[in-house]
Amino acid sequence: MKLRVMNSAIVSGGLSFISATALALPPSDTPDITIRIAGSTIQDNNFKKVLDDLCKSGTLDTYKDADAAGKGTYYKAFFCQIDSSKVPGLNLKDPKVLLLKRNRSGAITGIYPLLEPEKTINFMGINNSPGGEAQCTSAGSQSWTCRTDRPGDQFKTLPDMGVSDIDPQIFRDINYNPTIDGISFNQPTPASVAATLTVKNAGAVLQNTPVSKNLRDALQEAQVAQGKLDAQCLTDANLRETEACMPSLSKGLLTSLFAGRIGKWSDVKVEFGTTSKPLTDFNSGSFSTPLVHICRRNKGASTQAAINAYFLNTPCAATGSVPVEVSNPIAGPVVVTPTQVTVEENCLADFNDGTNNGTYNPNTAKAWAVGMLTTERNGNLALAYRYIKIDGAAPTVEEVAAGHYQYFSEAAYAWRRNAPAPTGDTLTLIQKIATDATTPSMFGQLNAAIAQPWGKGSFIAVAAQGYSVTHPFDPNNPVTAYTHAPTGSLDNCTYPQVAEGQTPNL
């Protein structure tokens, strides 16, 4: 698709811009290869890291949407000149490659269209110019922000590859969302996924159930009273954010919350010695309502599908529980449904702060909230929510490798087997990216770059990818024997087990 172009950064910056970034590719340049990827947001970290290696030095530019709510997470793009010597089998010499990434609406955007390729979805362009003004403007060194609100800023096409933090077949039944961009899609089946898609196990993504900071503080106070946490956790601000002071909730309690079986935090009792108190007796000045608040995610989001599978056993079994969707403002729980990861973060923070930045707290209530996120976010603690332990185990790669923390999902990269399917250099690049983005060394680098005060989380390779477990555990090349594909076939409904021929850690 050829769009009309105008590069305002070059026009306004003149020759000084050109000389400063001589190798960079402006938005107006025409790519030799365009790759369209749709699905989960967290995988953007992997793609950027791979391109840092594959692209010729100085040529990689990054583009983000300028949407006020999405804050650069709805759409992204990466544009560079690939060093063909690093991609065996590539026919073109050092091609200019544009990678377009759609995150908006979650993982289903990378699955449903691949199963029904006659139905296309929106992607962000980078060189449109409706009315003559440039779509993308410079936001700094080789970084751009792009408008997506005008006709022509987005265009419809079929993804070449889909990425999901969980296997594609799970987006059925309770996880089925029938529409993307106003287009209706059929409910997928495991059989249709197996027959249509090549699915590559992309390793484990650590999931968690973060809570608003006011709830985290209450849990710390309660667990100090129980003797489970050291009293210094309440007096030392730096220690308070470490793994040693991370409070824990049980899988049973979290399951009950996500099933809507607990309406008020005052119904949760804290017992120590011969004393029993409601949880709301702790950090009691931090809320204006005792009702449980849940920041869930939209159907079609990987994080909601992971919650449903791990805690509620749905759609895995006929006896699985239904996740709570309907809000009860009288008896609780209050349930809201953010549709993007940044809005999920704002949801939790808003209930702590009594604000409405994410638009899901119109009454600006202060409440204790629980949500769902992967573990790479909020490392600087700028937003008022915190990750927690589950059943006493922190969401770190060490705890996953030891089998203590089992709330992880195995991600998947998928593309079509038959036409219309990626071919030639496009397929070669997709396969290269899918391999390099999911190695133990890549995960080690990503985890090191994602600084969390409580340890290293986010990614860990699994033995089912073909990697061997090492002893002792190496966080720089993290691999766990535990997998949702113990016999080779990926199914996140399968409880994590040791893969065949592997030896687990304790």
Short mmCIF file of N, CA, C and O in Angstrom, two decimals, residues 344-434:
data_model
loop_
_atom_site.label_atom_id
_atom_site.label_comp_id
_atom_site.label_asym_id
_atom_site.label_seq_id
_atom_site.Cartn_x
_atom_site.Cartn_y
_atom_site.Cartn_z
N GLU A 344 -4.96 -0.53 32.27
CA GLU A 344 -4.99 -1.43 33.42
C GLU A 344 -4.13 -0.89 34.56
O GLU A 344 -4.52 -0.90 35.73
N GLU A 345 -2.95 -0.39 34.21
CA GLU A 345 -2.07 0.20 35.23
C GLU A 345 -2.75 1.41 35.88
O GLU A 345 -2.74 1.56 37.11
N ASN A 346 -3.34 2.28 35.05
CA ASN A 346 -4.02 3.46 35.59
C ASN A 346 -5.20 3.08 36.45
O ASN A 346 -5.51 3.77 37.44
N CYS A 347 -5.87 2.00 36.10
CA CYS A 347 -7.01 1.54 36.89
C CYS A 347 -6.60 1.27 38.33
O CYS A 347 -7.22 1.74 39.29
N LEU A 348 -5.54 0.50 38.49
CA LEU A 348 -5.05 0.18 39.84
C LEU A 348 -4.60 1.43 40.57
O LEU A 348 -4.91 1.63 41.76
N ALA A 349 -3.84 2.28 39.88
CA ALA A 349 -3.33 3.49 40.51
C ALA A 349 -4.45 4.46 40.87
O ALA A 349 -4.41 5.12 41.92
N ASP A 350 -5.45 4.55 40.01
CA ASP A 350 -6.57 5.47 40.28
C ASP A 350 -7.31 5.09 41.55
O ASP A 350 -7.72 5.98 42.33
N PHE A 351 -7.51 3.80 41.78
CA PHE A 351 -8.22 3.41 42.99
C PHE A 351 -7.37 3.65 44.24
O PHE A 351 -7.91 3.83 45.33
N ASN A 352 -6.06 3.66 44.09
CA ASN A 352 -5.21 4.03 45.22
C ASN A 352 -5.27 5.54 45.48
O ASN A 352 -5.38 5.99 46.63
N ASP A 353 -5.22 6.31 44.40
CA ASP A 353 -5.05 7.76 44.53
C ASP A 353 -6.36 8.53 44.61
O ASP A 353 -6.34 9.72 44.95
N GLY A 354 -7.48 7.88 44.25
CA GLY A 354 -8.73 8.62 44.18
C GLY A 354 -8.78 9.54 42.97
O GLY A 354 -9.36 10.63 43.01
N THR A 355 -8.18 9.07 41.86
CA THR A 355 -8.15 9.83 40.61
C THR A 355 -8.88 9.06 39.52
O THR A 355 -9.39 7.96 39.75
N ASN A 356 -8.91 9.63 38.32
CA ASN A 356 -9.63 8.97 37.23
C ASN A 356 -8.88 9.09 35.91
O ASN A 356 -9.46 9.33 34.86
N ASN A 357 -7.58 8.89 35.96
CA ASN A 357 -6.77 9.01 34.75
C ASN A 357 -7.11 7.95 33.72
O ASN A 357 -7.00 8.17 32.52
N GLY A 358 -7.52 6.77 34.19
CA GLY A 358 -7.86 5.69 33.27
C GLY A 358 -9.33 5.64 32.90
O GLY A 358 -9.74 4.73 32.17
N THR A 359 -10.12 6.55 33.44
CA THR A 359 -11.56 6.73 33.17
C THR A 359 -12.44 5.64 33.79
O THR A 359 -13.63 5.58 33.50
N TYR A 360 -11.90 4.79 34.63
CA TYR A 360 -12.70 3.73 35.25
C TYR A 360 -13.03 4.02 36.71
O TYR A 360 -13.57 3.16 37.41
N ASN A 361 -12.73 5.22 37.18
CA ASN A 361 -13.04 5.61 38.54
C ASN A 361 -13.71 6.98 38.54
O ASN A 361 -13.19 7.95 39.10
N PRO A 362 -14.89 7.09 37.90
CA PRO A 362 -15.53 8.39 37.73
C PRO A 362 -15.90 9.07 39.04
O PRO A 362 -16.01 10.30 39.09
N ASN A 363 -16.11 8.30 40.09
CA ASN A 363 -16.47 8.87 41.39
C ASN A 363 -15.23 9.18 42.22
O ASN A 363 -15.35 9.59 43.38
N THR A 364 -14.06 8.99 41.66
CA THR A 364 -12.76 9.22 42.32
C THR A 364 -12.71 8.60 43.71
O THR A 364 -12.24 9.21 44.67
N ALA A 365 -13.22 7.37 43.80
CA ALA A 365 -13.18 6.64 45.06
C ALA A 365 -11.77 6.18 45.36
O ALA A 365 -10.96 5.95 44.46
N LYS A 366 -11.47 6.05 46.64
CA LYS A 366 -10.25 5.36 47.06
C LYS A 366 -10.66 3.96 47.50
O LYS A 366 -11.50 3.81 48.39
N ALA A 367 -10.08 2.97 46.86
CA ALA A 367 -10.51 1.59 47.09
C ALA A 367 -9.32 0.65 46.98
O ALA A 367 -8.28 0.99 46.40
N TRP A 368 -9.48 -0.54 47.53
CA TRP A 368 -8.46 -1.57 47.40
C TRP A 368 -8.79 -2.39 46.16
O TRP A 368 -9.89 -2.95 46.05
N ALA A 369 -7.84 -2.47 45.25
CA ALA A 369 -8.10 -3.12 43.96
C ALA A 369 -7.05 -4.18 43.67
O ALA A 369 -5.89 -4.07 44.08
N VAL A 370 -7.47 -5.20 42.93
CA VAL A 370 -6.58 -6.24 42.44
C VAL A 370 -6.73 -6.32 40.92
O VAL A 370 -7.82 -6.12 40.38
N GLY A 371 -5.62 -6.56 40.23
CA GLY A 371 -5.67 -6.59 38.77
C GLY A 371 -4.85 -7.72 38.20
O GLY A 371 -4.61 -8.74 38.86
N MET A 372 -4.40 -7.56 36.96
CA MET A 372 -3.67 -8.61 36.25
C MET A 372 -2.72 -7.98 35.25
O MET A 372 -3.12 -7.18 34.40
N LEU A 373 -1.43 -8.30 35.37
CA LEU A 373 -0.41 -7.76 34.50
C LEU A 373 0.75 -8.73 34.40
O LEU A 373 0.98 -9.54 35.31
N THR A 374 1.50 -8.66 33.32
CA THR A 374 2.79 -9.31 33.27
C THR A 374 3.76 -8.46 34.08
O THR A 374 3.46 -7.32 34.44
N THR A 375 4.96 -8.99 34.36
CA THR A 375 5.77 -8.44 35.44
C THR A 375 6.86 -7.47 35.01
O THR A 375 7.76 -7.17 35.81
N GLU A 376 6.80 -6.97 33.78
CA GLU A 376 7.86 -6.07 33.32
C GLU A 376 7.57 -4.60 33.57
O GLU A 376 8.40 -3.74 33.30
N ARG A 377 6.44 -4.28 34.17
CA ARG A 377 5.99 -2.89 34.24
C ARG A 377 6.22 -2.27 35.61
O ARG A 377 6.38 -2.97 36.62
N ASN A 378 6.26 -0.91 35.63
CA ASN A 378 6.30 -0.13 36.87
C ASN A 378 7.55 -0.40 37.72
O ASN A 378 7.51 -0.30 38.94
N GLY A 379 8.66 -0.69 37.06
CA GLY A 379 9.89 -0.94 37.81
C GLY A 379 10.37 0.26 38.60
O GLY A 379 11.03 0.11 39.63
N ASN A 380 10.02 1.46 38.14
CA ASN A 380 10.41 2.67 38.87
C ASN A 380 9.42 3.04 39.97
O ASN A 380 9.59 4.07 40.65
N LEU A 381 8.38 2.24 40.14
CA LEU A 381 7.37 2.43 41.19
C LEU A 381 6.64 3.77 41.05
O LEU A 381 6.10 4.29 42.04
N ALA A 382 6.59 4.32 39.84
CA ALA A 382 5.95 5.62 39.65
C ALA A 382 4.44 5.55 39.81
O ALA A 382 3.80 6.54 40.20
N LEU A 383 3.84 4.41 39.50
CA LEU A 383 2.40 4.24 39.63
C LEU A 383 2.07 3.51 40.93
O LEU A 383 2.81 2.61 41.36
N ALA A 384 0.94 3.86 41.51
CA ALA A 384 0.60 3.39 42.85
C ALA A 384 -0.05 2.00 42.84
O ALA A 384 -1.19 1.80 43.24
N TYR A 385 0.70 1.02 42.32
CA TYR A 385 0.32 -0.38 42.45
C TYR A 385 1.59 -1.20 42.62
O TYR A 385 2.69 -0.74 42.28
N ARG A 386 1.44 -2.41 43.16
CA ARG A 386 2.60 -3.24 43.43
C ARG A 386 2.28 -4.71 43.12
O ARG A 386 1.15 -5.17 43.30
N TYR A 387 3.32 -5.44 42.67
CA TYR A 387 3.20 -6.88 42.48
C TYR A 387 3.25 -7.58 43.83
O TYR A 387 3.74 -7.03 44.82
N ILE A 388 2.72 -8.81 43.87
CA ILE A 388 2.67 -9.56 45.12
C ILE A 388 3.16 -10.99 44.91
O ILE A 388 3.31 -11.45 43.79
N LYS A 389 3.41 -11.67 46.03
CA LYS A 389 3.69 -13.11 45.98
C LYS A 389 2.37 -13.87 45.90
O LYS A 389 1.31 -13.38 46.32
N ILE A 390 2.44 -15.07 45.36
CA ILE A 390 1.29 -15.97 45.34
C ILE A 390 1.71 -17.26 46.05
O ILE A 390 2.72 -17.87 45.69
N ASP A 391 0.95 -17.62 47.08
CA ASP A 391 1.30 -18.79 47.89
C ASP A 391 2.74 -18.71 48.39
O ASP A 391 3.47 -19.71 48.44
N GLY A 392 3.16 -17.51 48.76
CA GLY A 392 4.48 -17.32 49.36
C GLY A 392 5.63 -17.21 48.39
O GLY A 392 6.77 -17.02 48.81
N ALA A 393 5.40 -17.33 47.10
CA ALA A 393 6.46 -17.29 46.10
C ALA A 393 6.40 -16.00 45.29
O ALA A 393 5.33 -15.61 44.82
N ALA A 394 7.54 -15.36 45.12
CA ALA A 394 7.63 -14.14 44.34
C ALA A 394 7.69 -14.46 42.85
O ALA A 394 8.16 -15.53 42.46
N PRO A 395 7.25 -13.52 42.00
CA PRO A 395 7.25 -13.76 40.55
C PRO A 395 8.64 -13.53 39.94
O PRO A 395 8.84 -12.66 39.09
N THR A 396 9.61 -14.36 40.35
CA THR A 396 10.96 -14.25 39.83
C THR A 396 11.31 -15.50 39.03
O THR A 396 10.71 -16.57 39.23
N VAL A 397 12.30 -15.38 38.16
CA VAL A 397 12.69 -16.53 37.34
C VAL A 397 13.26 -17.65 38.21
O VAL A 397 13.10 -18.84 37.90
N GLU A 398 13.92 -17.29 39.32
CA GLU A 398 14.45 -18.31 40.22
C GLU A 398 13.33 -19.14 40.83
O GLU A 398 13.44 -20.38 40.93
N GLU A 399 12.23 -18.48 41.22
CA GLU A 399 11.12 -19.19 41.82
C GLU A 399 10.35 -20.03 40.80
O GLU A 399 9.81 -21.08 41.12
N VAL A 400 10.31 -19.56 39.55
CA VAL A 400 9.71 -20.37 38.49
C VAL A 400 10.54 -21.62 38.25
O VAL A 400 10.02 -22.74 38.15
N ALA A 401 11.85 -21.45 38.15
CA ALA A 401 12.74 -22.58 37.90
C ALA A 401 12.66 -23.62 39.01
O ALA A 401 12.79 -24.82 38.76
N ALA A 402 12.43 -23.16 40.23
CA ALA A 402 12.33 -24.06 41.37
C ALA A 402 10.96 -24.70 41.51
O ALA A 402 10.76 -25.55 42.38
N GLY A 403 10.02 -24.29 40.68
CA GLY A 403 8.67 -24.86 40.75
C GLY A 403 7.81 -24.26 41.82
O GLY A 403 6.70 -24.74 42.08
N HIS A 404 8.28 -23.18 42.46
CA HIS A 404 7.52 -22.55 43.54
C HIS A 404 6.48 -21.57 43.01
O HIS A 404 5.37 -21.49 43.54
N TYR A 405 6.87 -20.80 41.98
CA TYR A 405 5.94 -19.84 41.39
C TYR A 405 5.49 -20.40 40.04
O TYR A 405 6.29 -20.52 39.11
N GLN A 406 4.22 -20.76 39.95
CA GLN A 406 3.75 -21.45 38.76
C GLN A 406 2.73 -20.65 37.94
O GLN A 406 2.16 -21.17 36.98
N TYR A 407 2.56 -19.36 38.30
CA TYR A 407 1.65 -18.55 37.50
C TYR A 407 2.43 -17.89 36.36
O TYR A 407 2.78 -16.71 36.40
N PHE A 408 2.74 -18.70 35.38
CA PHE A 408 3.32 -18.20 34.15
C PHE A 408 2.55 -18.82 33.00
O PHE A 408 1.93 -19.86 33.12
N SER A 409 2.57 -18.12 31.88
CA SER A 409 1.94 -18.66 30.67
C SER A 409 3.02 -18.80 29.60
O SER A 409 3.99 -18.04 29.59
N GLU A 410 2.86 -19.78 28.75
CA GLU A 410 3.80 -19.95 27.65
C GLU A 410 3.27 -19.24 26.42
O GLU A 410 2.14 -19.50 25.97
N ALA A 411 4.08 -18.35 25.90
CA ALA A 411 3.69 -17.51 24.79
C ALA A 411 3.77 -18.28 23.48
O ALA A 411 4.35 -19.37 23.41
N ALA A 412 3.18 -17.70 22.45
CA ALA A 412 3.17 -18.35 21.13
C ALA A 412 3.34 -17.31 20.04
O ALA A 412 2.76 -16.22 20.11
N TYR A 413 4.16 -17.64 19.04
CA TYR A 413 4.24 -16.89 17.79
C TYR A 413 3.58 -17.76 16.73
O TYR A 413 3.88 -18.96 16.64
N ALA A 414 2.71 -17.18 15.93
CA ALA A 414 1.95 -17.99 14.98
C ALA A 414 1.88 -17.30 13.61
O ALA A 414 1.81 -16.07 13.52
N TRP A 415 1.91 -18.10 12.58
CA TRP A 415 1.68 -17.61 11.22
C TRP A 415 0.99 -18.70 10.41
O TRP A 415 0.97 -19.86 10.79
N ARG A 416 0.39 -18.29 9.30
CA ARG A 416 -0.39 -19.22 8.49
C ARG A 416 0.50 -20.24 7.79
O ARG A 416 1.61 -19.94 7.36
N ARG A 417 -0.06 -21.47 7.66
CA ARG A 417 0.63 -22.53 6.92
C ARG A 417 0.47 -22.37 5.41
O ARG A 417 1.40 -22.64 4.64
N ASN A 418 -0.72 -21.96 4.99
CA ASN A 418 -1.04 -21.91 3.57
C ASN A 418 -1.45 -20.50 3.15
O ASN A 418 -1.76 -19.65 3.99
N ALA A 419 -1.49 -20.28 1.85
CA ALA A 419 -1.81 -18.95 1.32
C ALA A 419 -3.19 -18.48 1.82
O ALA A 419 -4.12 -19.28 1.94
N PRO A 420 -3.28 -17.17 2.12
CA PRO A 420 -2.20 -16.19 2.08
C PRO A 420 -1.29 -16.33 3.32
O PRO A 420 -1.73 -16.11 4.45
N ALA A 421 -0.07 -16.71 3.08
CA ALA A 421 0.89 -16.94 4.16
C ALA A 421 2.19 -16.24 3.81
O ALA A 421 2.47 -15.99 2.62
N PRO A 422 2.98 -15.89 4.80
CA PRO A 422 4.28 -15.27 4.49
C PRO A 422 5.18 -16.23 3.72
O PRO A 422 5.21 -17.43 4.01
N THR A 423 5.88 -15.69 2.75
CA THR A 423 6.79 -16.49 1.93
C THR A 423 8.08 -15.71 1.72
O THR A 423 8.19 -14.54 2.08
N GLY A 424 9.07 -16.37 1.12
CA GLY A 424 10.29 -15.72 0.72
C GLY A 424 11.00 -15.02 1.86
O GLY A 424 11.11 -15.55 2.97
N ASP A 425 11.49 -13.81 1.59
CA ASP A 425 12.26 -13.08 2.60
C ASP A 425 11.41 -12.70 3.81
O ASP A 425 11.92 -12.61 4.93
N THR A 426 10.11 -12.47 3.60
CA THR A 426 9.23 -12.18 4.74
C THR A 426 9.19 -13.35 5.71
O THR A 426 9.35 -13.17 6.93
N LEU A 427 9.02 -14.53 5.20
CA LEU A 427 9.01 -15.72 6.05
C LEU A 427 10.37 -15.94 6.70
O LEU A 427 10.45 -16.28 7.89
N THR A 428 11.44 -15.74 5.96
CA THR A 428 12.78 -15.90 6.51
C THR A 428 13.00 -14.97 7.70
O THR A 428 13.53 -15.38 8.74
N LEU A 429 12.57 -13.72 7.57
CA LEU A 429 12.72 -12.76 8.67
C LEU A 429 11.82 -13.10 9.85
O LEU A 429 12.23 -12.98 11.01
N ILE A 430 10.59 -13.53 9.58
CA ILE A 430 9.68 -13.91 10.66
C ILE A 430 10.28 -15.07 11.46
O ILE A 430 10.28 -15.06 12.70
N GLN A 431 10.79 -16.05 10.78
CA GLN A 431 11.38 -17.20 11.47
C GLN A 431 12.61 -16.80 12.26
O GLN A 431 12.84 -17.29 13.38
N LYS A 432 13.41 -15.90 11.71
CA LYS A 432 14.60 -15.42 12.41
C LYS A 432 14.22 -14.65 13.67
O LYS A 432 14.78 -14.86 14.75
N ILE A 433 13.25 -13.76 13.52
CA ILE A 433 12.80 -12.97 14.67
C ILE A 433 12.20 -13.88 15.74
O ILE A 433 12.48 -13.75 16.94
N ALA A 434 11.36 -14.83 15.32
CA ALA A 434 10.70 -15.73 16.27
C ALA A 434 11.71 -16.57 17.03
O ALA A 434 11.50 -16.90 18.21
#
